PDB file of C-alpha atoms and ligand atoms in Angstrom:
ATOM      1  CA  UNK B   3       0.000   0.000   0.000  1.00 69.00           C
ATOM      2  CA  UNK B   4       1.083   3.577  -0.515  1.00 69.00           C
ATOM      3  CA  UNK B   5       1.406   5.650   2.615  1.00 66.00           C
ATOM      4  CA  UNK B   6       0.389   9.235   2.022  1.00 64.00           C
ATOM      5  CA  UNK B   7       3.197  11.687   2.762  1.00 70.00           C
ATOM      6  CA  UNK B   8       0.884  14.490   3.739  1.00 85.00           C
ATOM      7  CA  UNK B   9      -1.638  12.979   6.134  1.00 93.00           C
ATOM      8  CA  UNK B  10      -3.305  16.249   7.168  1.00 95.00           C
ATOM      9  CA  UNK B  11      -6.401  15.698   5.035  1.00 94.00           C
ATOM     10  CA  UNK B  12      -6.799  12.136   6.308  1.00 95.00           C
ATOM     11  CA  UNK B  13      -6.345  13.249   9.913  1.00 96.00           C
ATOM     12  CA  UNK B  14      -9.128  15.811   9.622  1.00 97.00           C
ATOM     13  CA  UNK B  15     -11.407  13.265   7.887  1.00 96.00           C
ATOM     14  CA  UNK B  16     -10.829  10.854  10.778  1.00 97.00           C
ATOM     15  CA  UNK B  17     -11.618  13.446  13.444  1.00 98.00           C
ATOM     16  CA  UNK B  18     -14.669  14.541  11.466  1.00 98.00           C
ATOM     17  CA  UNK B  19     -15.884  10.926  11.346  1.00 98.00           C
ATOM     18  CA  UNK B  20     -15.322  10.470  15.102  1.00 98.00           C
ATOM     19  CA  UNK B  21     -17.375  13.611  15.762  1.00 98.00           C
ATOM     20  CA  UNK B  22     -20.061  12.423  13.342  1.00 98.00           C
ATOM     21  CA  UNK B  23     -20.358   9.069  15.158  1.00 98.00           C
ATOM     22  CA  UNK B  24     -22.803   9.079  18.022  1.00 98.00           C
ATOM     23  CA  UNK B  25     -24.817   6.372  19.722  1.00 98.00           C
ATOM     24  CA  UNK B  26     -27.801   6.467  17.388  1.00 98.00           C
ATOM     25  CA  UNK B  27     -31.058   5.772  19.192  1.00 98.00           C
ATOM     26  CA  UNK B  28     -33.425   5.692  16.204  1.00 98.00           C
ATOM     27  CA  UNK B  29     -32.508   4.940  12.613  1.00 98.00           C
ATOM     28  CA  UNK B  30     -34.406   5.825   9.463  1.00 98.00           C
ATOM     29  CA  UNK B  31     -36.085   2.460   8.822  1.00 98.00           C
ATOM     30  CA  UNK B  32     -36.381   3.177   5.097  1.00 98.00           C
ATOM     31  CA  UNK B  33     -32.632   3.516   4.516  1.00 98.00           C
ATOM     32  CA  UNK B  34     -30.572   0.353   4.082  1.00 98.00           C
ATOM     33  CA  UNK B  35     -26.794   0.034   4.051  1.00 98.00           C
ATOM     34  CA  UNK B  36     -25.554  -1.389   0.743  1.00 98.00           C
ATOM     35  CA  UNK B  37     -24.038  -4.887   0.781  1.00 98.00           C
ATOM     36  CA  UNK B  38     -20.770  -3.447  -0.448  1.00 98.00           C
ATOM     37  CA  UNK B  39     -20.550  -0.943   2.415  1.00 98.00           C
ATOM     38  CA  UNK B  40     -21.634  -3.446   5.040  1.00 99.00           C
ATOM     39  CA  UNK B  41     -19.017  -5.891   3.820  1.00 98.00           C
ATOM     40  CA  UNK B  42     -16.369  -3.223   4.415  1.00 98.00           C
ATOM     41  CA  UNK B  43     -17.659  -2.874   7.986  1.00 99.00           C
ATOM     42  CA  UNK B  44     -17.485  -6.654   8.435  1.00 99.00           C
ATOM     43  CA  UNK B  45     -13.951  -6.745   7.021  1.00 98.00           C
ATOM     44  CA  UNK B  46     -12.923  -4.187   9.652  1.00 98.00           C
ATOM     45  CA  UNK B  47     -14.103  -6.684  12.286  1.00 99.00           C
ATOM     46  CA  UNK B  48     -12.522  -9.674  10.601  1.00 98.00           C
ATOM     47  CA  UNK B  49      -9.152  -7.946  10.245  1.00 98.00           C
ATOM     48  CA  UNK B  50      -9.145  -6.641  13.816  1.00 99.00           C
ATOM     49  CA  UNK B  51      -6.333  -7.642  16.161  1.00 98.00           C
ATOM     50  CA  UNK B  52      -7.041 -10.241  18.874  1.00 98.00           C
ATOM     51  CA  UNK B  53      -4.972 -11.484  21.780  1.00 98.00           C
ATOM     52  CA  UNK B  54      -2.692 -14.314  20.592  1.00 98.00           C
ATOM     53  CA  UNK B  55      -4.569 -14.038  17.296  1.00 98.00           C
ATOM     54  CA  UNK B  56      -7.233 -16.482  18.472  1.00 98.00           C
ATOM     55  CA  UNK B  57     -10.214 -14.489  17.075  1.00 98.00           C
ATOM     56  CA  UNK B  58     -12.411 -15.625  19.976  1.00 99.00           C
ATOM     57  CA  UNK B  59     -15.687 -14.114  18.790  1.00 99.00           C
ATOM     58  CA  UNK B  60     -18.496 -14.679  16.306  1.00 99.00           C
ATOM     59  CA  UNK B  61     -20.879 -12.195  14.741  1.00 99.00           C
ATOM     60  CA  UNK B  62     -24.557 -12.903  14.188  1.00 98.00           C
ATOM     61  CA  UNK B  63     -26.278 -10.509  11.785  1.00 98.00           C
ATOM     62  CA  UNK B  64     -29.962 -10.449  12.670  1.00 98.00           C
ATOM     63  CA  UNK B  65     -31.922  -9.167   9.686  1.00 98.00           C
ATOM     64  CA  UNK B  66     -35.252 -10.933  10.125  1.00 98.00           C
ATOM     65  CA  UNK B  67     -37.656  -8.499  11.861  1.00 98.00           C
ATOM     66  CA  UNK B  68     -39.341 -11.458  13.573  1.00 98.00           C
ATOM     67  CA  UNK B  69     -36.049 -12.707  14.944  1.00 98.00           C
ATOM     68  CA  UNK B  70     -35.118  -9.223  16.190  1.00 98.00           C
ATOM     69  CA  UNK B  71     -38.410  -9.065  18.089  1.00 98.00           C
ATOM     70  CA  UNK B  72     -37.337 -12.082  20.162  1.00 98.00           C
ATOM     71  CA  UNK B  73     -34.950  -9.746  22.022  1.00 98.00           C
ATOM     72  CA  UNK B  74     -37.287  -6.790  22.477  1.00 98.00           C
ATOM     73  CA  UNK B  75     -38.627  -7.565  25.965  1.00 98.00           C
ATOM     74  CA  UNK B  76     -35.258  -7.673  27.667  1.00 98.00           C
ATOM     75  CA  UNK B  77     -32.991  -5.638  25.361  1.00 98.00           C
ATOM     76  CA  UNK B  78     -33.816  -2.396  27.158  1.00 98.00           C
ATOM     77  CA  UNK B  79     -30.946  -0.499  25.533  1.00 98.00           C
ATOM     78  CA  UNK B  80     -32.224  -1.250  22.023  1.00 98.00           C
ATOM     79  CA  UNK B  81     -36.010  -1.435  22.282  1.00 98.00           C
ATOM     80  CA  UNK B  82     -36.834   2.275  22.286  1.00 98.00           C
ATOM     81  CA  UNK B  83     -38.239   2.113  25.828  1.00 96.00           C
ATOM     82  CA  UNK B  84     -36.463   5.379  26.662  1.00 93.00           C
ATOM     83  CA  UNK B  85     -37.802   7.381  23.728  1.00 95.00           C
ATOM     84  CA  UNK B  86     -41.078   5.754  22.763  1.00 95.00           C
ATOM     85  CA  UNK B  87     -39.770   4.505  19.400  1.00 97.00           C
ATOM     86  CA  UNK B  88     -39.210   1.057  17.900  1.00 98.00           C
ATOM     87  CA  UNK B  89     -35.588   1.487  19.050  1.00 98.00           C
ATOM     88  CA  UNK B  90     -32.495   0.253  17.300  1.00 98.00           C
ATOM     89  CA  UNK B  91     -34.025  -3.247  17.091  1.00 98.00           C
ATOM     90  CA  UNK B  92     -36.968  -1.983  15.091  1.00 98.00           C
ATOM     91  CA  UNK B  93     -35.240   0.611  12.915  1.00 98.00           C
ATOM     92  CA  UNK B  94     -31.601  -0.379  12.214  1.00 98.00           C
ATOM     93  CA  UNK B  95     -30.581  -1.431   8.746  1.00 99.00           C
ATOM     94  CA  UNK B  96     -28.267  -4.095  10.212  1.00 99.00           C
ATOM     95  CA  UNK B  97     -28.291  -5.535  13.748  1.00 99.00           C
ATOM     96  CA  UNK B  98     -25.312  -7.487  15.047  1.00 99.00           C
ATOM     97  CA  UNK B  99     -24.788  -9.698  18.078  1.00 99.00           C
ATOM     98  CA  UNK B 100     -21.168 -10.385  18.983  1.00 99.00           C
ATOM     99  CA  UNK B 101     -20.657 -13.725  20.721  1.00 99.00           C
ATOM    100  CA  UNK B 102     -17.662 -14.531  22.898  1.00 99.00           C
ATOM    101  CA  UNK B 103     -16.176 -18.019  22.770  1.00 99.00           C
ATOM    102  CA  UNK B 104     -16.249 -19.606  26.226  1.00 98.00           C
ATOM    103  CA  UNK B 105     -13.603 -21.684  27.974  1.00 98.00           C
ATOM    104  CA  UNK B 106     -14.730 -24.715  25.957  1.00 98.00           C
ATOM    105  CA  UNK B 107     -12.892 -23.190  23.008  1.00 98.00           C
ATOM    106  CA  UNK B 108     -10.583 -20.739  24.709  1.00 98.00           C
ATOM    107  CA  UNK B 109      -9.028 -22.553  27.644  1.00 98.00           C
ATOM    108  CA  UNK B 110      -5.348 -23.204  26.978  1.00 98.00           C
ATOM    109  CA  UNK B 111      -4.644 -26.396  25.016  1.00 98.00           C
ATOM    110  CA  UNK B 112      -8.291 -26.695  23.880  1.00 98.00           C
ATOM    111  CA  UNK B 113      -9.072 -28.850  20.885  1.00 98.00           C
ATOM    112  CA  UNK B 114     -10.495 -25.794  19.133  1.00 98.00           C
ATOM    113  CA  UNK B 115      -7.243 -23.872  19.503  1.00 98.00           C
ATOM    114  CA  UNK B 116      -5.169 -26.770  18.139  1.00 98.00           C
ATOM    115  CA  UNK B 117      -7.349 -26.958  15.035  1.00 98.00           C
ATOM    116  CA  UNK B 118      -7.389 -23.161  14.695  1.00 98.00           C
ATOM    117  CA  UNK B 119      -3.606 -22.842  14.854  1.00 98.00           C
ATOM    118  CA  UNK B 120      -3.155 -25.654  12.351  1.00 98.00           C
ATOM    119  CA  UNK B 121      -5.867 -24.757   9.856  1.00 98.00           C
ATOM    120  CA  UNK B 122      -6.316 -20.990  10.095  1.00 98.00           C
ATOM    121  CA  UNK B 123      -2.851 -19.872  11.138  1.00 98.00           C
ATOM    122  CA  UNK B 124      -1.151 -22.766   9.348  1.00 98.00           C
ATOM    123  CA  UNK B 125       1.514 -23.042  12.017  1.00 98.00           C
ATOM    124  CA  UNK B 126       3.963 -25.942  12.265  1.00 98.00           C
ATOM    125  CA  UNK B 127       3.657 -28.290  15.266  1.00 98.00           C
ATOM    126  CA  UNK B 128       6.668 -26.929  17.148  1.00 98.00           C
ATOM    127  CA  UNK B 129       5.358 -23.366  16.995  1.00 98.00           C
ATOM    128  CA  UNK B 130       1.908 -24.589  18.108  1.00 98.00           C
ATOM    129  CA  UNK B 131       3.575 -26.290  21.086  1.00 98.00           C
ATOM    130  CA  UNK B 132       5.346 -23.067  22.004  1.00 98.00           C
ATOM    131  CA  UNK B 133       2.140 -21.007  21.764  1.00 98.00           C
ATOM    132  CA  UNK B 134       0.247 -23.551  23.900  1.00 98.00           C
ATOM    133  CA  UNK B 135       2.819 -23.116  26.648  1.00 98.00           C
ATOM    134  CA  UNK B 136       2.857 -19.329  26.394  1.00 98.00           C
ATOM    135  CA  UNK B 137      -0.946 -19.145  26.372  1.00 98.00           C
ATOM    136  CA  UNK B 138      -1.216 -21.448  29.389  1.00 98.00           C
ATOM    137  CA  UNK B 139       1.192 -19.189  31.298  1.00 98.00           C
ATOM    138  CA  UNK B 140      -0.759 -16.129  30.133  1.00 98.00           C
ATOM    139  CA  UNK B 141      -4.052 -17.539  31.444  1.00 98.00           C
ATOM    140  CA  UNK B 142      -2.784 -19.179  34.631  1.00 98.00           C
ATOM    141  CA  UNK B 143      -0.143 -16.707  35.757  1.00 98.00           C
ATOM    142  CA  UNK B 144       0.302 -13.489  33.785  1.00 98.00           C
ATOM    143  CA  UNK B 145      -3.339 -12.426  33.667  1.00 98.00           C
ATOM    144  CA  UNK B 146      -4.678 -14.956  36.171  1.00 98.00           C
ATOM    145  CA  UNK B 147      -7.823 -15.561  34.113  1.00 98.00           C
ATOM    146  CA  UNK B 148      -8.174 -19.319  34.245  1.00 94.00           C
ATOM    147  CA  UNK B 149     -11.831 -19.471  35.356  1.00 98.00           C
ATOM    148  CA  UNK B 150     -14.695 -20.046  32.910  1.00 98.00           C
ATOM    149  CA  UNK B 151     -16.236 -16.597  33.399  1.00 98.00           C
ATOM    150  CA  UNK B 152     -12.867 -14.873  33.167  1.00 98.00           C
ATOM    151  CA  UNK B 153     -12.032 -16.616  29.921  1.00 98.00           C
ATOM    152  CA  UNK B 154     -15.391 -15.663  28.392  1.00 98.00           C
ATOM    153  CA  UNK B 155     -14.854 -12.058  29.531  1.00 98.00           C
ATOM    154  CA  UNK B 156     -11.396 -12.057  27.947  1.00 98.00           C
ATOM    155  CA  UNK B 157     -12.935 -13.316  24.698  1.00 99.00           C
ATOM    156  CA  UNK B 158     -15.573 -10.593  24.975  1.00 98.00           C
ATOM    157  CA  UNK B 159     -12.817  -7.974  25.270  1.00 98.00           C
ATOM    158  CA  UNK B 160     -11.487  -9.084  21.902  1.00 98.00           C
ATOM    159  CA  UNK B 161     -14.986  -8.725  20.455  1.00 99.00           C
ATOM    160  CA  UNK B 162     -15.085  -5.129  21.717  1.00 99.00           C
ATOM    161  CA  UNK B 163     -11.974  -4.265  19.693  1.00 99.00           C
ATOM    162  CA  UNK B 164     -13.764  -5.475  16.578  1.00 99.00           C
ATOM    163  CA  UNK B 165     -16.897  -3.619  17.675  1.00 99.00           C
ATOM    164  CA  UNK B 166     -14.921  -0.379  17.939  1.00 99.00           C
ATOM    165  CA  UNK B 167     -13.396  -0.842  14.536  1.00 99.00           C
ATOM    166  CA  UNK B 168     -16.762  -1.518  12.889  1.00 99.00           C
ATOM    167  CA  UNK B 169     -18.232   1.684  14.306  1.00 99.00           C
ATOM    168  CA  UNK B 170     -15.208   3.788  13.341  1.00 98.00           C
ATOM    169  CA  UNK B 171     -15.169   2.419   9.813  1.00 98.00           C
ATOM    170  CA  UNK B 172     -18.931   2.919   9.512  1.00 98.00           C
ATOM    171  CA  UNK B 173     -18.591   6.558  10.555  1.00 98.00           C
ATOM    172  CA  UNK B 174     -15.907   7.135   7.934  1.00 98.00           C
ATOM    173  CA  UNK B 175     -18.335   6.096   5.210  1.00 98.00           C
ATOM    174  CA  UNK B 176     -21.236   8.102   6.656  1.00 98.00           C
ATOM    175  CA  UNK B 177     -22.973   5.206   8.413  1.00 99.00           C
ATOM    176  CA  UNK B 178     -24.398   5.552  11.908  1.00 98.00           C
ATOM    177  CA  UNK B 179     -24.187   2.975  14.654  1.00 99.00           C
ATOM    178  CA  UNK B 180     -24.932   2.199  18.265  1.00 98.00           C
ATOM    179  CA  UNK B 181     -23.095  -0.172  20.596  1.00 99.00           C
ATOM    180  CA  UNK B 182     -25.525  -2.000  22.883  1.00 98.00           C
ATOM    181  CA  UNK B 183     -24.940  -3.504  26.310  1.00 98.00           C
ATOM    182  CA  UNK B 184     -28.491  -2.820  27.431  1.00 98.00           C
ATOM    183  CA  UNK B 185     -29.783  -6.393  27.476  1.00 98.00           C
ATOM    184  CA  UNK B 186     -30.212  -9.243  29.943  1.00 98.00           C
ATOM    185  CA  UNK B 187     -27.444 -11.778  29.410  1.00 98.00           C
ATOM    186  CA  UNK B 188     -29.300 -14.886  30.589  1.00 98.00           C
ATOM    187  CA  UNK B 189     -32.414 -14.235  28.524  1.00 98.00           C
ATOM    188  CA  UNK B 190     -30.342 -13.354  25.457  1.00 98.00           C
ATOM    189  CA  UNK B 191     -28.397 -16.560  25.833  1.00 98.00           C
ATOM    190  CA  UNK B 192     -31.643 -18.527  26.184  1.00 98.00           C
ATOM    191  CA  UNK B 193     -33.157 -16.999  23.012  1.00 98.00           C
ATOM    192  CA  UNK B 194     -29.923 -17.645  21.155  1.00 98.00           C
ATOM    193  CA  UNK B 195     -30.053 -21.290  22.159  1.00 98.00           C
ATOM    194  CA  UNK B 196     -33.753 -21.831  21.448  1.00 98.00           C
ATOM    195  CA  UNK B 197     -34.107 -19.848  18.218  1.00 98.00           C
ATOM    196  CA  UNK B 198     -30.619 -19.697  16.717  1.00 98.00           C
ATOM    197  CA  UNK B 199     -29.123 -23.012  17.766  1.00 98.00           C
ATOM    198  CA  UNK B 200     -26.267 -21.346  19.682  1.00 98.00           C
ATOM    199  CA  UNK B 201     -24.841 -23.636  22.365  1.00 98.00           C
ATOM    200  CA  UNK B 202     -24.456 -21.475  25.510  1.00 98.00           C
ATOM    201  CA  UNK B 203     -21.680 -23.723  26.762  1.00 98.00           C
ATOM    202  CA  UNK B 204     -19.569 -22.689  23.766  1.00 98.00           C
ATOM    203  CA  UNK B 205     -20.742 -19.139  23.011  1.00 98.00           C
ATOM    204  CA  UNK B 206     -22.050 -16.353  25.207  1.00 98.00           C
ATOM    205  CA  UNK B 207     -23.376 -12.970  24.073  1.00 98.00           C
ATOM    206  CA  UNK B 208     -20.755 -10.229  24.486  1.00 98.00           C
ATOM    207  CA  UNK B 209     -22.259  -7.069  23.036  1.00 99.00           C
ATOM    208  CA  UNK B 210     -24.668  -5.975  20.316  1.00 99.00           C
ATOM    209  CA  UNK B 211     -24.440  -3.245  17.675  1.00 99.00           C
ATOM    210  CA  UNK B 212     -26.897  -1.553  15.360  1.00 99.00           C
ATOM    211  CA  UNK B 213     -25.997   0.113  12.070  1.00 99.00           C
ATOM    212  CA  UNK B 214     -27.982   2.335   9.708  1.00 99.00           C
ATOM    213  CA  UNK B 215     -28.751   5.973   9.054  1.00 99.00           C
ATOM    214  CA  UNK B 216     -29.914   8.347  11.788  1.00 98.00           C
ATOM    215  CA  UNK B 217     -33.583   9.341  11.748  1.00 98.00           C
ATOM    216  CA  UNK B 218     -32.768  12.667  13.433  1.00 96.00           C
ATOM    217  CA  UNK B 219     -29.727  14.645  14.433  1.00 97.00           C
ATOM    218  CA  UNK B 220     -28.436  13.752  17.934  1.00 95.00           C
ATOM    219  CA  UNK B 221     -30.381  15.356  20.747  1.00 89.00           C
ATOM    220  CA  UNK B 222     -27.284  16.323  22.738  1.00 92.00           C
ATOM    221  CA  UNK B 223     -23.881  17.765  21.869  1.00 95.00           C
ATOM    222  CA  UNK B 224     -20.965  15.392  22.353  1.00 96.00           C
ATOM    223  CA  UNK B 225     -19.317  15.854  25.771  1.00 97.00           C
ATOM    224  CA  UNK B 226     -15.946  14.448  26.750  1.00 98.00           C
ATOM    225  CA  UNK B 227     -13.299  15.107  29.400  1.00 98.00           C
ATOM    226  CA  UNK B 228     -10.396  17.197  28.185  1.00 98.00           C
ATOM    227  CA  UNK B 229      -7.298  15.503  26.829  1.00 98.00           C
ATOM    228  CA  UNK B 230      -5.441  16.559  30.002  1.00 98.00           C
ATOM    229  CA  UNK B 231      -8.044  14.885  32.194  1.00 98.00           C
ATOM    230  CA  UNK B 232      -7.741  11.643  30.270  1.00 98.00           C
ATOM    231  CA  UNK B 233      -4.100  11.383  29.271  1.00 98.00           C
ATOM    232  CA  UNK B 234      -0.958  11.484  31.416  1.00 98.00           C
ATOM    233  CA  UNK B 235       2.483  11.706  29.847  1.00 98.00           C
ATOM    234  CA  UNK B 236       5.598  10.464  31.573  1.00 98.00           C
TER     235      UNK B 236
HETATM  236  C1  FMN D  19     -20.162  -0.999  25.283  1.00 68.44           C
HETATM  237  C2  FMN D  19     -21.210   0.036  25.119  1.00 68.44           C
HETATM  238  C3  FMN D  19     -22.536  -0.279  25.382  1.00 68.44           C
HETATM  239  C4  FMN D  19     -23.540   0.668  25.177  1.00 68.44           C
HETATM  240  N1  FMN D  19     -24.861   0.300  25.336  1.00 68.44           N
HETATM  241  C5  FMN D  19     -25.831   1.141  24.907  1.00 68.44           C
HETATM  242  C6  FMN D  19     -27.181   0.701  24.843  1.00 68.44           C
HETATM  243  O1  FMN D  19     -27.537  -0.408  25.222  1.00 68.44           O
HETATM  244  N2  FMN D  19     -28.105   1.536  24.332  1.00 68.44           N
HETATM  245  C7  FMN D  19     -27.775   2.806  23.894  1.00 68.44           C
HETATM  246  O2  FMN D  19     -28.662   3.515  23.405  1.00 68.44           O
HETATM  247  N3  FMN D  19     -26.502   3.258  23.963  1.00 68.44           N
HETATM  248  C8  FMN D  19     -25.528   2.450  24.439  1.00 68.44           C
HETATM  249  N4  FMN D  19     -24.214   2.879  24.464  1.00 68.44           N
HETATM  250  C9  FMN D  19     -23.903   4.231  24.010  1.00 68.44           C
HETATM  251  C10 FMN D  19     -23.284   5.133  25.071  1.00 68.44           C
HETATM  252  O3  FMN D  19     -24.257   5.540  25.990  1.00 68.44           O
HETATM  253  C11 FMN D  19     -22.639   6.310  24.348  1.00 68.44           C
HETATM  254  O4  FMN D  19     -21.620   5.811  23.520  1.00 68.44           O
HETATM  255  C12 FMN D  19     -22.052   7.360  25.292  1.00 68.44           C
HETATM  256  O5  FMN D  19     -23.058   7.942  26.065  1.00 68.44           O
HETATM  257  C13 FMN D  19     -21.300   8.448  24.539  1.00 68.44           C
HETATM  258  O6  FMN D  19     -22.128   9.056  23.570  1.00 68.44           O
HETATM  259  P1  FMN D  19     -21.765   9.045  22.001  1.00 68.44           P
HETATM  260  O7  FMN D  19     -21.440   7.637  21.632  1.00 68.44           O
HETATM  261  O8  FMN D  19     -23.043   9.511  21.328  1.00 68.44           O
HETATM  262  O9  FMN D  19     -20.623   9.973  21.785  1.00 68.44           O
HETATM  263  C14 FMN D  19     -23.195   1.969  24.735  1.00 68.44           C
HETATM  264  C15 FMN D  19     -21.841   2.282  24.512  1.00 68.44           C
HETATM  265  C16 FMN D  19     -20.882   1.324  24.671  1.00 68.44           C
HETATM  266  C17 FMN D  19     -19.452   1.662  24.336  1.00 68.44           C
END
């Protein structure tokens, strides 16, 4: 790829996109994101970095209105309860549920990881052996995250990196989005098992995201702490 020498124009486009992005509460239900643009958003997720490169998340794209309704009762951050609308569930062009892989797949030395390193990463056996050891140390000692819940949370963290990238990329091509944690985990997991065939032992919901085009301009101006309040230099 060619790296632009003068990045000023790109820098201002990026900042403009980050100011454009806001947590969109209601989308224009008539406007759909093109397949081509949505694929770019998905590529941003797929190409995102993950710890040890294990890609421990899945994305479900829920386009059937009937299937989206299955989440309405307990997805309080996406059902419009706060503004009397159909919410992100009822208005978004695309609605995504990120799943985190549980310890079944992500505990060190798991069968899934062996297959993944061989088939996806195409690593030779000696390198796989080395990574198994390093990953075991990482889970048991370095980060001390050997429990089932901790491993799922770690996998969820990786999903959030992809989530961030999807929203940033969307904003750069004029597409609105909303990250969504406003849902009941247990009920979401139950619906995913009953209606989507997702085994809760292997996958747990991490976070949701809606994409589309805003119905209205944001109600509030963006507020943030100052750079000095957030960043310390040493
Ligand atoms: C992980 C995460 C979960 C969120 N969950 C919800 C949600 O369920 N519903 C919602 O309307 N907004 C949700 N938000 C949006 C935040 O409230 C919003 O990003 C924050 O107030 C800053 O506003 P801005 O994104 O418009 O700049 C979530 C944001 C993040 C990062």
